Amino acid sequence: MIKHNTIGKGAYRKSHAHVFVRRARSGCVSLLTLALSACMGGPAIDLTPDYQPEKFILPDSWRGSGPFAKANPSEGELRPDWWKLYDDPVLNELEKQAMEANPDLHAAAERFIQARAIMMKVRSRLIPQLGVGFGASNNKQSEERLFRGLGEPDRETTLEFGGLAGWEPDFWSRIRNRTRMKIYRAEQRAAEYILARLSLQAEVATNYYTLRSLDGQTAILSQSVDYYKNLLGVVEDRFNGAISPKIDVTRTQFLLFSTEARLLEIQAQRQVIEHAIAVLVNRSASSFKVAPLDEFPMAKFELPVEIPSTLLERRPDIAAMERKMAQANRTIGIARAAFYPHISFRAGSGFEGGTGLFDMAKSFWTYGLEVTLPIFQGGHRRARLQQAWSVYRETVDDYRSTVLNAFREVENGLSRTNLISAQVEKLITSVEAALETQNLTVNLYQGGLATSLDLLFAQINTLDARIEVVRGKAELMKSSVELVRALGGGWNREQLPTDEQIQPFGVLQYNDLGKPQPVGGIDAPTSNDGRYSQQYDDLTQSIEGIAIPTGSNGENQDLIIHPPGEMSVPKMAVPPEEMETDQHNKGNND
């Protein structure tokens, strides 16, 4: 029984010892955290002027009209994935791939990560700096050294071990203002990332509709080339039959060859635009292809109504400029702090000697206080302060200019979408009139009441009218994309990272330092150990819905995708075959 009690007491003591160690360790960490917090949040005087973003008097409504609709409260904002309003699966896939793999967007994300790390570097100066050092040396003197006494040792071994601590109490908030500047700088980088992402989305959509415009023009020109080839055969038959003069043949040849030249020009432009899209989606231009469409894909949708005052909260470029203005305000406080004393503490201790280093007799220590205050510098500090005020006023001017430009872009988008929409309707009507004119001219030509020149002009006008309709549709779609971009693309200022989220890691954190946790939806494709991610190194990878499938004979086949919502345009009328038949019947009657 006594032995049992003895073992129980030992186990009890051991258990309590572990509990004591854990509590002591936790207490030390808590005490250290409290000390660091006291150093960073100690008493200080902030010399920065009170900051409030400039408030401008804004209009109550937009002057222009566009594709707006009264929206329910739940639909009062533009969708972040706004390109899905166009209901085009190919465009959706291109936008998705660009958001995932575009290298410029990844670089913008890295700049935001770097800004967060720079903030941490500046903020670290608020915390006492600690360090240790160790040194050892073995020295031998020459026996012929001057003034060396007889019997003195010619060798000496020295060991040094010590620690050093330094801290700068930030009484005038010089370091704090620099830290806040870097926080605002990181937030500016975040807004610039959002702006780069929005610009990328708009560029992909704009290039896509330019590509589809060239597709439509290619289809029209190809149809016209086939039509003119058949027409040339008819005219040559008439010439061989001594019905038409030679000039009719040469005029038709001119029409055919010039149209073929236009077709080659459009095909070259299409390849250039296709290559541009390939770069945006991180694909090699030589291994990327978007299958053509014969019809231009039109989309009809309505945007939620937004009042002008909300534009300041939805434009990332305005948010970036406002954060730059906040940084400039902090430089005034830093310039003012230069007129006050600069105070710093230094302390160090250790051991120095030969054998038996940790003998208290061989210990040393030092501590001190340093206070500096420039008395006269020839106006250097006053010039810095005056410059800081001027820089702040300059950023206010730039901020006002950014706001004005934002309103200009919105009004431009409203005007263009409204007027170009009406223009397209007129162009479609003009195509119908041109086709009817062409048909009448063909009939007159067959009856000998119109010349080949009249027929040439009618056909050229019809071709140009059909081309203008496709171009008008493309401009309408691209103007709607620009309007969405001008409205902020569904972004809101509340999505910007907060001041607290900018800190990339904890003061006592020493693991998972490869990259910080993403905030504000901004992340870079990096592995956890910080190495470059190679997941986007394959520049020939196919994209779902975009790749060109291979046929049974091993050759590439075009993948034709017809998105919904197409707007039809009248096709060419009166095929040359009918003209040839009519002429044949006329010859029999003769």
XYZ file of C-alpha atoms in Angstrom, residues 31-561:
531
model
C 3.668 38.090 -22.144
C 5.777 38.522 -25.273
C 2.707 39.255 -27.376
C 1.557 41.791 -24.810
C 4.986 43.442 -24.796
C 5.048 43.645 -28.600
C 1.557 45.114 -28.613
C 2.616 47.689 -26.050
C 5.584 48.683 -28.220
C 3.471 48.999 -31.368
C 0.533 50.673 -29.687
C 2.319 52.842 -27.160
C 1.665 56.535 -26.622
C 2.241 58.578 -29.763
C 1.204 61.865 -31.310
C -0.078 61.700 -34.877
C 0.903 64.837 -36.761
C -1.020 63.882 -39.916
C -3.926 66.174 -40.894
C -7.429 64.741 -40.624
C -8.224 62.907 -43.826
C -11.526 62.759 -45.631
C -11.834 61.952 -49.360
C -12.953 64.922 -51.376
C -16.718 65.011 -51.846
C -17.879 66.282 -55.221
C -21.308 67.502 -56.227
C -22.556 64.863 -58.669
C -25.531 64.786 -61.046
C -28.671 62.950 -59.979
C -29.088 61.018 -63.227
C -27.333 60.147 -66.437
C -27.760 62.398 -69.434
C -27.636 59.598 -71.991
C -29.875 56.563 -72.224
C -28.772 53.005 -72.717
C -29.783 49.392 -72.123
C -31.058 50.058 -68.606
C -34.046 48.523 -66.847
C -35.729 49.042 -63.504
C -34.397 46.280 -61.286
C -35.604 44.626 -58.126
C -33.557 45.234 -54.957
C -31.906 41.822 -55.334
C -30.983 42.679 -58.933
C -29.833 46.217 -58.293
C -26.195 45.517 -59.056
C -24.330 44.384 -62.117
C -23.157 40.789 -61.943
C -19.393 40.230 -61.447
C -19.571 37.633 -64.247
C -21.223 40.210 -66.506
C -20.069 38.554 -69.738
C -22.615 35.777 -69.153
C -25.291 38.328 -70.030
C -24.261 37.798 -73.654
C -25.234 34.115 -73.426
C -22.331 32.937 -75.579
C -20.642 29.668 -74.475
C -17.460 30.405 -76.411
C -17.083 33.830 -74.800
C -17.774 32.316 -71.373
C -14.979 29.788 -71.806
C -12.525 32.396 -73.058
C -13.253 34.657 -70.083
C -12.868 31.756 -67.667
C -9.519 30.759 -69.119
C -8.245 34.345 -69.127
C -9.151 34.795 -65.452
C -7.322 31.588 -64.558
C -4.181 31.734 -66.669
C -3.431 35.249 -67.933
C 0.214 36.034 -67.009
C -0.302 39.788 -66.704
C -3.083 39.216 -64.183
C -0.834 36.857 -62.205
C 1.883 39.519 -62.204
C -0.616 42.068 -60.833
C -1.481 39.635 -58.028
C 2.221 39.253 -57.211
C 2.588 43.032 -56.966
C -0.173 43.039 -54.369
C 1.606 40.283 -52.424
C 4.856 42.263 -52.576
C 3.098 45.369 -51.266
C 1.826 43.386 -48.282
C 5.355 42.170 -47.511
C 6.777 45.699 -47.821
C 4.204 46.902 -45.300
C 5.392 44.220 -42.868
C 9.009 45.318 -43.312
C 8.172 48.911 -42.401
C 5.902 47.863 -39.539
C 8.691 45.754 -38.006
C 10.525 48.922 -36.955
C 7.868 49.506 -34.312
C 9.061 46.358 -32.540
C 12.330 46.081 -30.532
C 15.090 44.533 -32.624
C 16.962 41.693 -30.912
C 20.105 39.895 -32.004
C 22.924 37.680 -30.752
C 26.495 37.324 -31.885
C 29.447 34.977 -31.391
C 33.047 35.495 -32.327
C 36.346 33.646 -31.856
C 39.928 34.513 -32.791
C 43.446 33.175 -32.237
C 46.222 35.744 -32.462
C 50.030 35.486 -32.404
C 52.418 38.430 -32.073
C 55.858 38.692 -33.554
C 58.690 38.111 -31.113
C 60.458 41.145 -32.615
C 57.552 43.483 -31.957
C 58.593 46.825 -30.567
C 58.074 47.378 -26.808
C 57.287 43.690 -26.260
C 58.409 42.687 -22.802
C 60.441 39.630 -21.983
C 58.399 36.600 -21.088
C 55.141 38.043 -22.366
C 52.947 35.479 -24.149
C 52.942 35.764 -27.916
C 49.596 33.997 -28.409
C 46.091 34.970 -27.379
C 42.729 33.258 -27.844
C 39.609 35.426 -27.601
C 35.996 34.326 -27.431
C 33.036 36.693 -27.593
C 29.346 36.044 -27.046
C 26.713 38.669 -26.580
C 23.329 40.092 -27.411
C 22.125 43.443 -28.674
C 18.709 45.119 -28.484
C 17.462 48.341 -29.970
C 14.125 50.118 -30.055
C 12.862 53.408 -31.389
C 9.807 54.697 -29.537
C 7.650 56.242 -32.216
C 6.515 59.271 -30.239
C 5.724 61.360 -33.333
C 4.140 58.504 -35.377
C 6.808 58.660 -38.058
C 7.019 54.866 -38.346
C 3.279 54.436 -37.842
C 2.534 56.828 -40.698
C 5.008 55.017 -42.924
C 3.271 51.762 -42.029
C -0.146 53.209 -42.826
C 1.236 54.506 -46.109
C 2.320 50.995 -47.046
C -1.077 49.624 -46.004
C -2.763 52.123 -48.304
C -0.219 51.276 -50.991
C -1.150 47.593 -50.725
C -4.836 48.510 -50.973
C -4.016 50.586 -54.039
C -2.293 47.534 -55.524
C -5.412 45.498 -54.789
C -7.566 48.042 -56.628
C -5.094 48.036 -59.516
C -5.396 44.247 -59.668
C -9.186 44.566 -59.880
C -8.755 47.180 -62.600
C -6.383 44.892 -64.519
C -8.846 42.031 -64.203
C -11.751 44.172 -65.421
C -9.675 45.503 -68.315
C -8.711 41.945 -69.225
C -12.332 40.816 -69.184
C -13.344 43.736 -71.392
C -10.422 43.184 -73.770
C -11.310 39.507 -74.212
C -14.949 40.382 -74.962
C -14.002 43.231 -77.309
C -11.544 41.086 -79.241
C -14.086 38.281 -79.370
C -16.731 40.465 -80.991
C -14.136 41.905 -83.347
C -13.335 38.326 -84.325
C -17.011 37.521 -84.862
C -17.381 40.669 -86.945
C -14.561 39.493 -89.187
C -16.225 36.065 -89.339
C -19.441 37.652 -90.567
C -17.594 39.760 -93.121
C -15.682 36.686 -94.292
C -18.926 34.764 -94.797
C -20.483 37.658 -96.761
C -17.414 38.171 -98.930
C -17.108 34.426 -99.569
C -20.740 34.320 -100.693
C -20.142 37.356 -102.887
C -17.027 35.818 -104.445
C -18.977 32.700 -105.395
C -21.790 34.874 -106.702
C -19.439 37.026 -108.789
C -17.680 33.979 -110.214
C -20.994 32.664 -111.502
C -21.899 36.149 -112.701
C -18.619 36.398 -114.598
C -19.443 33.150 -116.371
C -22.823 34.525 -117.414
C -21.312 37.787 -118.684
C -18.615 35.936 -120.601
C -21.293 33.805 -122.272
C -23.144 36.963 -123.242
C -19.917 38.415 -124.620
C -19.143 35.259 -126.574
C -22.670 35.392 -127.961
C -22.101 38.979 -129.062
C -24.815 40.160 -126.684
C -22.644 42.141 -124.214
C -19.563 44.287 -124.889
C -16.067 43.522 -123.577
C -16.367 46.228 -120.942
C -19.047 44.164 -119.147
C -16.525 41.364 -118.748
C -13.770 43.627 -117.417
C -16.152 45.330 -114.990
C -17.278 41.990 -113.616
C -13.647 40.846 -113.327
C -12.858 44.003 -111.382
C -15.749 43.286 -109.045
C -14.607 39.683 -108.512
C -10.903 40.387 -108.011
C -11.445 43.383 -105.698
C -13.829 41.326 -103.574
C -11.295 38.502 -103.353
C -8.678 41.040 -102.245
C -11.014 42.342 -99.532
C -11.593 38.775 -98.396
C -7.845 38.168 -97.999
C -7.518 41.396 -96.007
C -10.323 40.365 -93.646
C -8.793 36.905 -93.205
C -5.455 38.484 -92.274
C -7.148 40.744 -89.725
C -8.958 37.751 -88.249
C -5.726 35.845 -87.712
C -4.182 38.854 -85.965
C -7.177 39.183 -83.606
C -7.156 35.428 -82.988
C -3.498 35.629 -82.016
C -4.286 38.481 -79.611
C -6.968 36.375 -77.919
C -4.502 33.476 -77.650
C -2.112 35.620 -75.606
C -4.920 36.764 -73.318
C -5.878 33.152 -72.492
C -2.237 32.016 -72.067
C -2.023 30.035 -75.286
C 0.559 29.991 -78.037
C -0.736 31.725 -81.159
C 0.443 28.832 -83.326
C -1.677 26.281 -81.432
C -4.836 28.300 -80.814
C -7.872 28.650 -83.033
C -11.452 29.796 -82.580
C -13.848 28.180 -85.025
C -15.577 30.720 -87.278
C -19.278 31.548 -87.328
C -21.257 32.438 -90.433
C -23.658 34.692 -88.501
C -22.762 37.422 -86.033
C -23.998 36.461 -82.527
C -26.194 39.248 -81.222
C -27.260 39.519 -77.598
C -30.060 41.561 -76.055
C -30.061 42.271 -72.337
C -30.773 45.064 -69.883
C -28.514 46.486 -67.217
C -29.698 47.444 -63.708
C -30.250 51.138 -63.143
C -27.452 52.794 -61.139
C -27.413 56.393 -59.987
C -24.238 58.404 -60.703
C -23.251 58.775 -57.038
C -22.696 55.010 -56.723
C -20.112 55.088 -59.508
C -17.428 56.250 -57.048
C -17.887 53.001 -55.107
C -17.853 50.742 -58.162
C -14.848 51.892 -60.161
C -11.522 50.263 -59.140
C -9.511 53.078 -60.735
C -11.283 55.615 -58.520
C -10.611 53.432 -55.470
C -6.923 53.160 -56.411
C -6.599 56.922 -56.808
C -8.360 57.532 -53.474
C -5.875 55.226 -51.732
C -3.035 57.133 -53.392
C -4.525 60.339 -52.035
C -4.602 58.816 -48.536
C -0.904 57.938 -48.863
C -0.030 61.504 -49.794
C -1.864 62.740 -46.703
C 0.351 60.529 -44.518
C 3.523 62.018 -46.014
C 2.551 65.344 -44.441
C 2.647 63.759 -40.972
C 6.033 62.212 -41.743
C 7.400 65.568 -42.879
C 6.095 67.247 -39.726
C 7.734 64.604 -37.516
C 11.152 65.705 -38.803
C 10.805 68.905 -36.705
C 10.760 66.901 -33.442
C 13.469 64.938 -31.601
C 14.427 61.499 -32.794
C 14.844 59.111 -29.849
C 16.261 55.587 -29.805
C 17.358 53.097 -27.137
C 20.272 50.672 -27.406
C 21.352 47.914 -25.020
C 23.810 45.040 -25.183
C 25.554 42.520 -22.944
C 27.661 39.390 -23.175
C 30.945 37.700 -22.286
C 34.421 38.237 -23.624
C 37.625 36.384 -22.810
C 39.539 33.175 -23.260
C 38.786 29.956 -21.436
C 35.915 29.925 -18.993
C 33.896 32.302 -21.138
C 30.744 32.324 -18.997
C 32.531 33.616 -15.944
C 30.788 36.682 -14.536
C 34.127 38.395 -14.275
C 34.327 38.315 -18.078
C 30.868 39.760 -18.636
C 30.172 43.149 -20.104
C 27.093 45.267 -20.686
C 26.167 48.561 -22.250
C 23.015 50.604 -22.619
C 22.220 54.090 -23.732
C 19.792 56.632 -25.045
C 20.283 58.680 -28.192
C 18.361 61.886 -28.882
C 18.951 63.866 -32.064
C 17.326 67.085 -33.183
C 18.618 69.003 -36.204
C 18.793 72.716 -35.452
C 19.508 74.200 -38.845
C 19.505 72.439 -42.215
C 19.112 75.342 -44.599
C 15.376 74.821 -45.172
C 15.578 71.090 -45.897
C 12.763 70.070 -43.526
C 10.550 73.004 -44.523
C 11.009 72.123 -48.186
C 9.998 68.515 -47.472
C 6.859 69.692 -45.708
C 5.952 72.081 -48.495
C 6.555 69.337 -51.052
C 4.326 66.929 -49.083
C 1.458 69.403 -49.135
C 1.905 69.950 -52.868
C 1.975 66.192 -53.550
C -1.274 65.806 -51.615
C -2.972 68.576 -53.597
C -1.720 66.985 -56.806
C -3.331 63.644 -55.875
C -6.604 65.473 -55.142
C -6.461 66.943 -58.643
C -5.701 63.496 -60.089
C -8.591 62.035 -58.107
C -10.973 64.665 -59.475
C -9.683 63.991 -62.990
C -10.262 60.243 -62.540
C -13.832 60.864 -61.412
C -14.509 63.148 -64.368
C -13.047 60.597 -66.771
C -15.223 57.878 -65.234
C -18.372 59.904 -65.840
C -17.198 60.654 -69.367
C -16.730 56.954 -70.121
C -20.186 56.090 -68.798
C -21.845 58.838 -70.814
C -19.886 57.744 -73.890
C -21.096 54.200 -73.402
C -24.686 55.323 -72.984
C -24.577 57.476 -76.105
C -22.879 54.849 -78.228
C -25.101 51.936 -77.238
C -28.235 53.991 -77.779
C -27.289 55.557 -81.114
C -25.482 52.553 -82.580
C -28.506 50.397 -81.779
C -30.639 52.743 -83.877
C -27.914 52.800 -86.517
C -27.992 48.993 -86.858
C -31.735 49.054 -87.435
C -31.259 51.630 -90.181
C -28.444 49.610 -91.730
C -30.609 46.488 -91.875
C -33.286 48.499 -93.649
C -30.673 49.852 -96.056
C -29.613 46.279 -96.917
C -33.194 45.438 -97.843
C -33.342 48.523 -100.077
C -29.964 47.707 -101.654
C -31.072 44.141 -102.391
C -34.247 45.347 -103.991
C -32.267 47.852 -106.066
C -29.913 45.078 -107.133
C -32.808 42.843 -108.180
C -34.400 45.611 -110.208
C -31.065 46.455 -111.828
C -30.523 42.815 -112.754
C -33.945 42.691 -114.395
C -33.272 45.919 -116.280
C -29.880 44.617 -117.352
C -31.424 41.428 -118.670
C -33.944 43.483 -120.609
C -31.245 45.711 -122.039
C -32.460 48.793 -120.120
C -29.458 49.052 -117.778
C -25.730 48.962 -118.371
C -23.208 46.747 -116.678
C -22.008 49.837 -114.835
C -25.421 50.198 -113.215
C -25.315 46.521 -112.271
C -21.789 46.916 -110.876
C -22.779 49.840 -108.672
C -25.864 48.006 -107.411
C -23.859 44.929 -106.456
C -21.091 46.929 -104.773
C -23.666 48.901 -102.795
C -25.357 45.689 -101.664
C -22.061 44.153 -100.569
C -20.997 47.295 -98.710
C -24.392 47.545 -97.007
C -24.209 43.954 -95.746
C -20.651 44.513 -94.493
C -21.729 47.689 -92.678
C -24.509 45.794 -90.883
C -22.023 43.284 -89.478
C -19.652 46.065 -88.466
C -22.505 47.960 -86.837
C -23.498 44.910 -84.806
C -19.916 44.450 -83.664
C -19.658 48.092 -82.632
C -22.905 47.756 -80.705
C -21.634 44.736 -78.779
C -18.239 46.348 -78.147
C -19.862 49.585 -76.970
C -21.985 47.587 -74.512
C -18.792 45.929 -73.227
C -17.209 49.350 -72.741
C -20.325 50.525 -70.916
C -20.156 47.576 -68.532
C -16.466 48.270 -67.931
C -17.204 51.966 -67.327
C -19.796 50.976 -64.714
C -17.216 48.926 -62.811
C -18.064 45.449 -64.069
C -20.044 44.476 -60.973
C -17.251 45.370 -58.512
C -17.910 47.155 -55.224
C -15.574 49.095 -52.926
C -16.557 46.791 -50.057
C -14.645 43.971 -51.774
C -11.351 45.811 -51.282
C -9.158 44.278 -48.506
C -9.366 46.086 -45.168
C -6.409 47.520 -43.251
C -6.359 44.511 -40.925
C -6.306 42.027 -43.812
C -3.179 43.508 -45.388
C -0.844 41.963 -42.776
C 0.563 38.855 -44.520
C 1.559 36.860 -41.412
C 1.789 37.100 -37.648
C 4.746 38.648 -35.849
C 5.628 35.292 -34.250
C 4.702 33.136 -37.271
C 7.571 31.157 -38.802
C 5.717 28.573 -40.909
C 3.787 28.748 -44.208
C 5.786 31.751 -45.389
C 5.764 30.840 -49.092
C 2.835 33.142 -49.756
C 0.227 34.857 -47.574
C -3.384 33.861 -47.309
C -5.371 35.409 -50.158
C -7.621 38.341 -49.307
C -10.088 40.289 -51.395
C -10.289 37.444 -53.906
C -6.676 38.114 -54.989
C -4.418 35.090 -55.214
C -1.392 34.031 -57.247
C -0.800 30.511 -58.594
C 2.051 29.712 -56.226
C 2.836 26.571 -54.257
C 2.782 26.710 -50.466
C 6.579 26.737 -50.274
C 6.704 29.858 -52.440
C 8.005 28.218 -55.601
C 6.714 29.204 -59.024
C 3.729 27.118 -60.039
C 4.169 25.299 -63.341
C 0.513 24.488 -63.905
C 0.268 27.059 -66.701
C 3.509 26.216 -68.508
C 1.726 24.203 -71.210
C 0.935 26.870 -73.802
C -0.621 24.389 -76.232
C -3.311 22.956 -73.968
C -6.746 22.846 -75.553
C -9.646 24.871 -74.159
C -13.042 23.259 -73.746
C -15.429 24.431 -76.447
C -12.650 26.268 -78.302
C -10.330 23.523 -79.548
C -10.588 22.309 -83.127
C -11.399 18.555 -83.224
C -9.536 16.210 -85.539
C -11.471 14.358 -88.233
C -11.174 10.735 -89.255
C -8.656 11.614 -91.972
C -6.418 13.339 -89.443
C -7.166 16.825 -90.715
C -8.619 19.609 -88.631
C -12.331 20.241 -88.924
C -13.963 23.540 -88.084
C -16.166 23.466 -85.010
C -19.108 25.746 -85.771
C -20.915 27.007 -82.677
